[in-house]
PDB file of C-alpha atoms and ligand atoms in Angstrom:
ATOM      1  CA  MET G  74     -10.424   4.226 -23.442  1.00 90.00           C
ATOM      2  CA  LYS G  75      -7.178   2.275 -23.831  1.00 97.00           C
ATOM      3  CA  LYS G  76      -6.754  -0.597 -21.385  1.00 98.00           C
ATOM      4  CA  THR G  77      -3.641   1.085 -19.935  1.00 98.00           C
ATOM      5  CA  ASN G  78      -5.703   4.120 -18.909  1.00 98.00           C
ATOM      6  CA  LYS G  79      -8.520   1.959 -17.570  1.00 98.00           C
ATOM      7  CA  LEU G  80      -6.013   0.124 -15.366  1.00 98.00           C
ATOM      8  CA  LEU G  81      -4.443   3.425 -14.233  1.00 98.00           C
ATOM      9  CA  ASN G  82      -7.891   4.594 -13.147  1.00 98.00           C
ATOM     10  CA  GLU G  83      -8.461   1.341 -11.276  1.00 98.00           C
ATOM     11  CA  GLN G  84      -5.078   1.752  -9.595  1.00 98.00           C
ATOM     12  CA  ILE G  85      -6.203   5.066  -8.056  1.00 98.00           C
ATOM     13  CA  ASN G  86      -8.913   3.038  -6.334  1.00 98.00           C
ATOM     14  CA  HIS G  87      -6.513   0.278  -5.222  1.00 98.00           C
ATOM     15  CA  GLU G  88      -4.183   2.856  -3.654  1.00 98.00           C
ATOM     16  CA  PHE G  89      -7.035   4.554  -1.799  1.00 98.00           C
ATOM     17  CA  TYR G  90      -8.191   1.131  -0.633  1.00 98.00           C
ATOM     18  CA  SER G  91      -4.655   0.525   0.686  1.00 98.00           C
ATOM     19  CA  ALA G  92      -4.923   3.774   2.666  1.00 98.00           C
ATOM     20  CA  TYR G  93      -8.302   2.644   4.027  1.00 98.00           C
ATOM     21  CA  LEU G  94      -6.915  -0.758   4.967  1.00 98.00           C
ATOM     22  CA  TYR G  95      -3.912   0.681   6.832  1.00 98.00           C
ATOM     23  CA  LEU G  96      -6.004   3.323   8.568  1.00 98.00           C
ATOM     24  CA  SER G  97      -8.414   0.625   9.719  1.00 98.00           C
ATOM     25  CA  MET G  98      -5.438  -1.396  10.992  1.00 98.00           C
ATOM     26  CA  ALA G  99      -4.114   1.721  12.758  1.00 98.00           C
ATOM     27  CA  ALA G 100      -7.450   2.065  14.581  1.00 98.00           C
ATOM     28  CA  TYR G 101      -7.238  -1.616  15.590  1.00 98.00           C
ATOM     29  CA  PHE G 102      -3.769  -1.040  17.074  1.00 98.00           C
ATOM     30  CA  HIS G 103      -5.053   1.988  18.987  1.00 98.00           C
ATOM     31  CA  GLU G 104      -7.677  -0.336  20.508  1.00 98.00           C
ATOM     32  CA  LEU G 105      -4.844  -2.614  21.647  1.00 97.00           C
ATOM     33  CA  GLY G 106      -3.008   0.349  23.193  1.00 97.00           C
ATOM     34  CA  LEU G 107      -0.167  -0.056  20.693  1.00 98.00           C
ATOM     35  CA  LYS G 108       0.303   3.551  19.644  1.00 98.00           C
ATOM     36  CA  GLY G 109       3.621   2.984  17.884  1.00 98.00           C
ATOM     37  CA  PHE G 110       2.139   0.439  15.474  1.00 98.00           C
ATOM     38  CA  ALA G 111      -0.796   2.805  14.966  1.00 98.00           C
ATOM     39  CA  ARG G 112       1.499   5.733  14.116  1.00 98.00           C
ATOM     40  CA  TRP G 113       3.507   3.561  11.705  1.00 98.00           C
ATOM     41  CA  LEU G 114       0.302   2.547   9.910  1.00 98.00           C
ATOM     42  CA  GLU G 115      -1.086   6.087   9.854  1.00 98.00           C
ATOM     43  CA  ILE G 116       2.086   7.223   8.042  1.00 98.00           C
ATOM     44  CA  GLN G 117       1.731   4.245   5.702  1.00 98.00           C
ATOM     45  CA  ALA G 118      -1.895   5.250   4.982  1.00 98.00           C
ATOM     46  CA  LYS G 119      -0.799   8.801   4.083  1.00 98.00           C
ATOM     47  CA  GLU G 120       1.786   7.413   1.654  1.00 98.00           C
ATOM     48  CA  GLU G 121      -0.931   5.360  -0.046  1.00 98.00           C
ATOM     49  CA  VAL G 122      -2.980   8.515  -0.583  1.00 98.00           C
ATOM     50  CA  GLU G 123       0.124  10.068  -2.176  1.00 98.00           C
ATOM     51  CA  HIS G 124       0.392   7.038  -4.477  1.00 98.00           C
ATOM     52  CA  ALA G 125      -3.257   7.457  -5.495  1.00 98.00           C
ATOM     53  CA  ILE G 126      -2.629  11.131  -6.290  1.00 98.00           C
ATOM     54  CA  LYS G 127       0.408  10.206  -8.417  1.00 98.00           C
ATOM     55  CA  PHE G 128      -1.773   7.931 -10.593  1.00 98.00           C
ATOM     56  CA  TYR G 129      -4.480  10.594 -10.749  1.00 98.00           C
ATOM     57  CA  LYS G 130      -1.941  13.243 -11.773  1.00 98.00           C
ATOM     58  CA  HIS G 131      -0.436  10.974 -14.420  1.00 98.00           C
ATOM     59  CA  LEU G 132      -3.852  10.535 -16.074  1.00 98.00           C
ATOM     60  CA  VAL G 133      -4.477  14.287 -15.939  1.00 98.00           C
ATOM     61  CA  ASP G 134      -1.028  14.974 -17.439  1.00 98.00           C
ATOM     62  CA  LYS G 135      -1.839  12.589 -20.298  1.00 98.00           C
ATOM     63  CA  GLY G 136      -5.131  14.377 -20.902  1.00 98.00           C
ATOM     64  CA  GLU G 137      -7.039  11.194 -20.086  1.00 98.00           C
ATOM     65  CA  LYS G 138     -10.399  10.912 -18.324  1.00 97.00           C
ATOM     66  CA  VAL G 139     -10.252  10.333 -14.570  1.00 98.00           C
ATOM     67  CA  VAL G 140     -12.975   7.981 -13.360  1.00 96.00           C
ATOM     68  CA  LEU G 141     -13.260   7.582  -9.588  1.00 97.00           C
ATOM     69  CA  LYS G 142     -15.177   4.589  -8.256  1.00 96.00           C
ATOM     70  CA  SER G 143     -16.388   3.890  -4.719  1.00 98.00           C
ATOM     71  CA  ILE G 144     -13.867   2.485  -2.272  1.00 98.00           C
ATOM     72  CA  LYS G 145     -14.481  -0.953  -0.769  1.00 98.00           C
ATOM     73  CA  GLU G 146     -14.960  -1.249   3.002  1.00 98.00           C
ATOM     74  CA  PRO G 147     -11.808  -2.621   4.669  1.00 98.00           C
ATOM     75  CA  PRO G 148     -11.806  -5.236   7.460  1.00 98.00           C
ATOM     76  CA  LYS G 149     -11.952  -3.749  10.968  1.00 97.00           C
ATOM     77  CA  ASP G 150     -10.767  -6.578  13.193  1.00 97.00           C
ATOM     78  CA  TRP G 151      -7.814  -8.945  13.209  1.00 98.00           C
ATOM     79  CA  GLU G 152      -6.975 -11.861  15.485  1.00 97.00           C
ATOM     80  CA  SER G 153      -3.520 -10.548  16.327  1.00 97.00           C
ATOM     81  CA  PRO G 154      -0.889  -7.997  15.265  1.00 98.00           C
ATOM     82  CA  LYS G 155       0.753 -10.824  13.325  1.00 97.00           C
ATOM     83  CA  GLU G 156      -2.442 -11.527  11.413  1.00 98.00           C
ATOM     84  CA  ALA G 157      -2.774  -7.838  10.517  1.00 98.00           C
ATOM     85  CA  PHE G 158       0.781  -7.625   9.166  1.00 98.00           C
ATOM     86  CA  SER G 159       0.502 -10.939   7.291  1.00 98.00           C
ATOM     87  CA  GLN G 160      -2.504  -9.467   5.566  1.00 98.00           C
ATOM     88  CA  ALA G 161      -0.633  -6.220   4.878  1.00 98.00           C
ATOM     89  CA  LEU G 162       2.182  -8.187   3.200  1.00 98.00           C
ATOM     90  CA  GLU G 163      -0.243 -10.202   1.078  1.00 98.00           C
ATOM     91  CA  HIS G 164      -1.963  -6.966   0.138  1.00 98.00           C
ATOM     92  CA  GLU G 165       1.294  -5.292  -0.966  1.00 98.00           C
ATOM     93  CA  LYS G 166       2.222  -8.352  -3.055  1.00 98.00           C
ATOM     94  CA  LYS G 167      -1.137  -8.051  -4.765  1.00 98.00           C
ATOM     95  CA  ILE G 168      -0.517  -4.336  -5.419  1.00 98.00           C
ATOM     96  CA  THR G 169       2.914  -5.134  -6.909  1.00 98.00           C
ATOM     97  CA  ARG G 170       1.292  -7.650  -9.254  1.00 98.00           C
ATOM     98  CA  LEU G 171      -1.366  -5.110 -10.318  1.00 98.00           C
ATOM     99  CA  ILE G 172       1.297  -2.485 -11.097  1.00 98.00           C
ATOM    100  CA  TYR G 173       3.348  -5.024 -13.095  1.00 98.00           C
ATOM    101  CA  ASP G 174       0.194  -5.847 -15.050  1.00 98.00           C
ATOM    102  CA  ILE G 175      -0.287  -2.175 -15.952  1.00 98.00           C
ATOM    103  CA  GLY G 176       3.314  -2.088 -17.185  1.00 98.00           C
ATOM    104  CA  LYS G 177       2.754  -5.177 -19.315  1.00 98.00           C
ATOM    105  CA  VAL G 178      -0.312  -3.644 -20.960  1.00 98.00           C
ATOM    106  CA  ALA G 179       1.397  -0.249 -21.335  1.00 98.00           C
ATOM    107  CA  LEU G 180       4.223  -1.819 -23.354  1.00 98.00           C
ATOM    108  CA  LYS G 181       1.758  -3.760 -25.484  1.00 98.00           C
ATOM    109  CA  GLU G 182      -0.203  -0.583 -26.224  1.00 98.00           C
ATOM    110  CA  GLU G 183       3.025   1.389 -26.787  1.00 98.00           C
ATOM    111  CA  GLU G 184       2.253   3.699 -23.852  1.00 98.00           C
ATOM    112  CA  TYR G 185       5.932   4.291 -23.150  1.00 98.00           C
ATOM    113  CA  GLY G 186       5.312   7.421 -21.044  1.00 98.00           C
ATOM    114  CA  THR G 187       3.242   5.331 -18.668  1.00 98.00           C
ATOM    115  CA  TRP G 188       5.899   2.606 -18.663  1.00 98.00           C
ATOM    116  CA  GLU G 189       8.448   5.235 -17.617  1.00 98.00           C
ATOM    117  CA  PHE G 190       6.062   6.642 -14.979  1.00 98.00           C
ATOM    118  CA  LEU G 191       5.590   3.163 -13.523  1.00 98.00           C
ATOM    119  CA  ASN G 192       9.328   2.673 -12.969  1.00 98.00           C
ATOM    120  CA  TRP G 193       9.158   4.665  -9.719  1.00 98.00           C
ATOM    121  CA  PHE G 194       6.457   2.300  -8.478  1.00 98.00           C
ATOM    122  CA  TYR G 195       8.409  -0.871  -9.367  1.00 98.00           C
ATOM    123  CA  LYS G 196      11.134   0.261  -6.952  1.00 97.00           C
ATOM    124  CA  GLU G 197       8.652   1.598  -4.392  1.00 96.00           C
ATOM    125  CA  GLN G 198       6.816  -1.746  -4.242  1.00 97.00           C
ATOM    126  CA  ILE G 199      10.023  -3.608  -3.399  1.00 98.00           C
ATOM    127  CA  GLU G 200      10.487  -1.178  -0.494  1.00 96.00           C
ATOM    128  CA  GLU G 201       6.852  -1.476   0.587  1.00 96.00           C
ATOM    129  CA  GLU G 202       7.043  -5.261   0.715  1.00 98.00           C
ATOM    130  CA  ASP G 203      10.389  -5.087   2.496  1.00 98.00           C
ATOM    131  CA  ILE G 204       9.288  -2.779   5.337  1.00 97.00           C
ATOM    132  CA  VAL G 205       6.096  -4.756   5.967  1.00 98.00           C
ATOM    133  CA  ARG G 206       8.074  -8.028   5.907  1.00 98.00           C
ATOM    134  CA  ASP G 207      10.501  -6.548   8.474  1.00 97.00           C
ATOM    135  CA  VAL G 208       7.674  -5.874  10.925  1.00 98.00           C
ATOM    136  CA  LEU G 209       6.186  -9.310  10.307  1.00 98.00           C
ATOM    137  CA  ASN G 210       9.575 -10.980  10.912  1.00 98.00           C
ATOM    138  CA  SER G 211       9.955  -9.069  14.175  1.00 98.00           C
ATOM    139  CA  LEU G 212       6.475 -10.178  15.260  1.00 98.00           C
ATOM    140  CA  ASN G 213       7.385 -13.780  14.459  1.00 97.00           C
ATOM    141  CA  LEU G 214      10.580 -13.537  16.538  1.00 97.00           C
ATOM    142  CA  ILE G 215       8.718 -12.008  19.479  1.00 96.00           C
ATOM    143  CA  GLY G 216       6.009 -14.681  19.527  1.00 95.00           C
ATOM    144  CA  GLU G 217       3.885 -14.304  22.664  1.00 93.00           C
ATOM    145  CA  ASP G 218       6.402 -12.109  24.504  1.00 95.00           C
ATOM    146  CA  LYS G 219       4.569  -9.012  25.759  1.00 95.00           C
ATOM    147  CA  VAL G 220       7.780  -7.139  26.564  1.00 97.00           C
ATOM    148  CA  GLY G 221       9.011  -7.748  23.021  1.00 97.00           C
ATOM    149  CA  LEU G 222       5.751  -6.393  21.656  1.00 97.00           C
ATOM    150  CA  TYR G 223       6.048  -3.313  23.887  1.00 97.00           C
ATOM    151  CA  LEU G 224       9.595  -2.653  22.673  1.00 97.00           C
ATOM    152  CA  LEU G 225       8.663  -3.142  19.008  1.00 98.00           C
ATOM    153  CA  ASP G 226       5.786  -0.707  19.499  1.00 98.00           C
ATOM    154  CA  LYS G 227       8.252   1.909  20.833  1.00 97.00           C
ATOM    155  CA  GLU G 228      10.527   1.323  17.843  1.00 97.00           C
ATOM    156  CA  LEU G 229       7.745   1.608  15.228  1.00 97.00           C
ATOM    157  CA  GLY G 230       6.446   4.756  16.910  1.00 97.00           C
ATOM    158  CA  GLY G 231       9.705   6.450  15.947  1.00 95.00           C
ATOM    159  CA  ARG G 232       8.936   6.268  12.241  1.00 91.00           C
ATOM    160  CA  GLU G 233       9.413   9.636  10.563  1.00 91.00           C
ATOM    161  CA  GLU G 234       6.948  10.940   7.983  1.00 89.00           C
ATOM    162  CA  GLY G 235       7.933  10.925   4.331  1.00 76.00           C
TER     163      GLY G 235
HETATM  164 MG1   MG B 587       0.775   2.022  -2.659  1.00 84.71          MG
END
């Protein structure tokens, strides 16, 4: 199997792990009584599943073998909402790097169809990092203010699907 296709298969796993991570964070926010954060993360988790399916579909369309591996267990507790979102941002940066790496290999192996397919993800990753950074910035501004946290929770709860 070409390295490009091996990395595409691995990316299916990374995207499902992202969904697992955000769903686990959503459950943590439910424990804190912050339903808006939880809803925001549940929508995020669904989008990650859609990403995984896009990679899966791309391999199928290319007539390449799909190899699904087991998904790693995500963390289940965080010290604070801020810690959870810092981790989410670091995670998305890692995902961006992984997708860039696939692109690099795809060009080297002259897999131009995959390069073209990845273009949607290059743009998507900038958005993903941006929306997570927005929440993290808001949490930093709020600090220890409980009213601020309550209001941010209301705002995030208004996130629309898709
Ligand atoms: Mg993703």
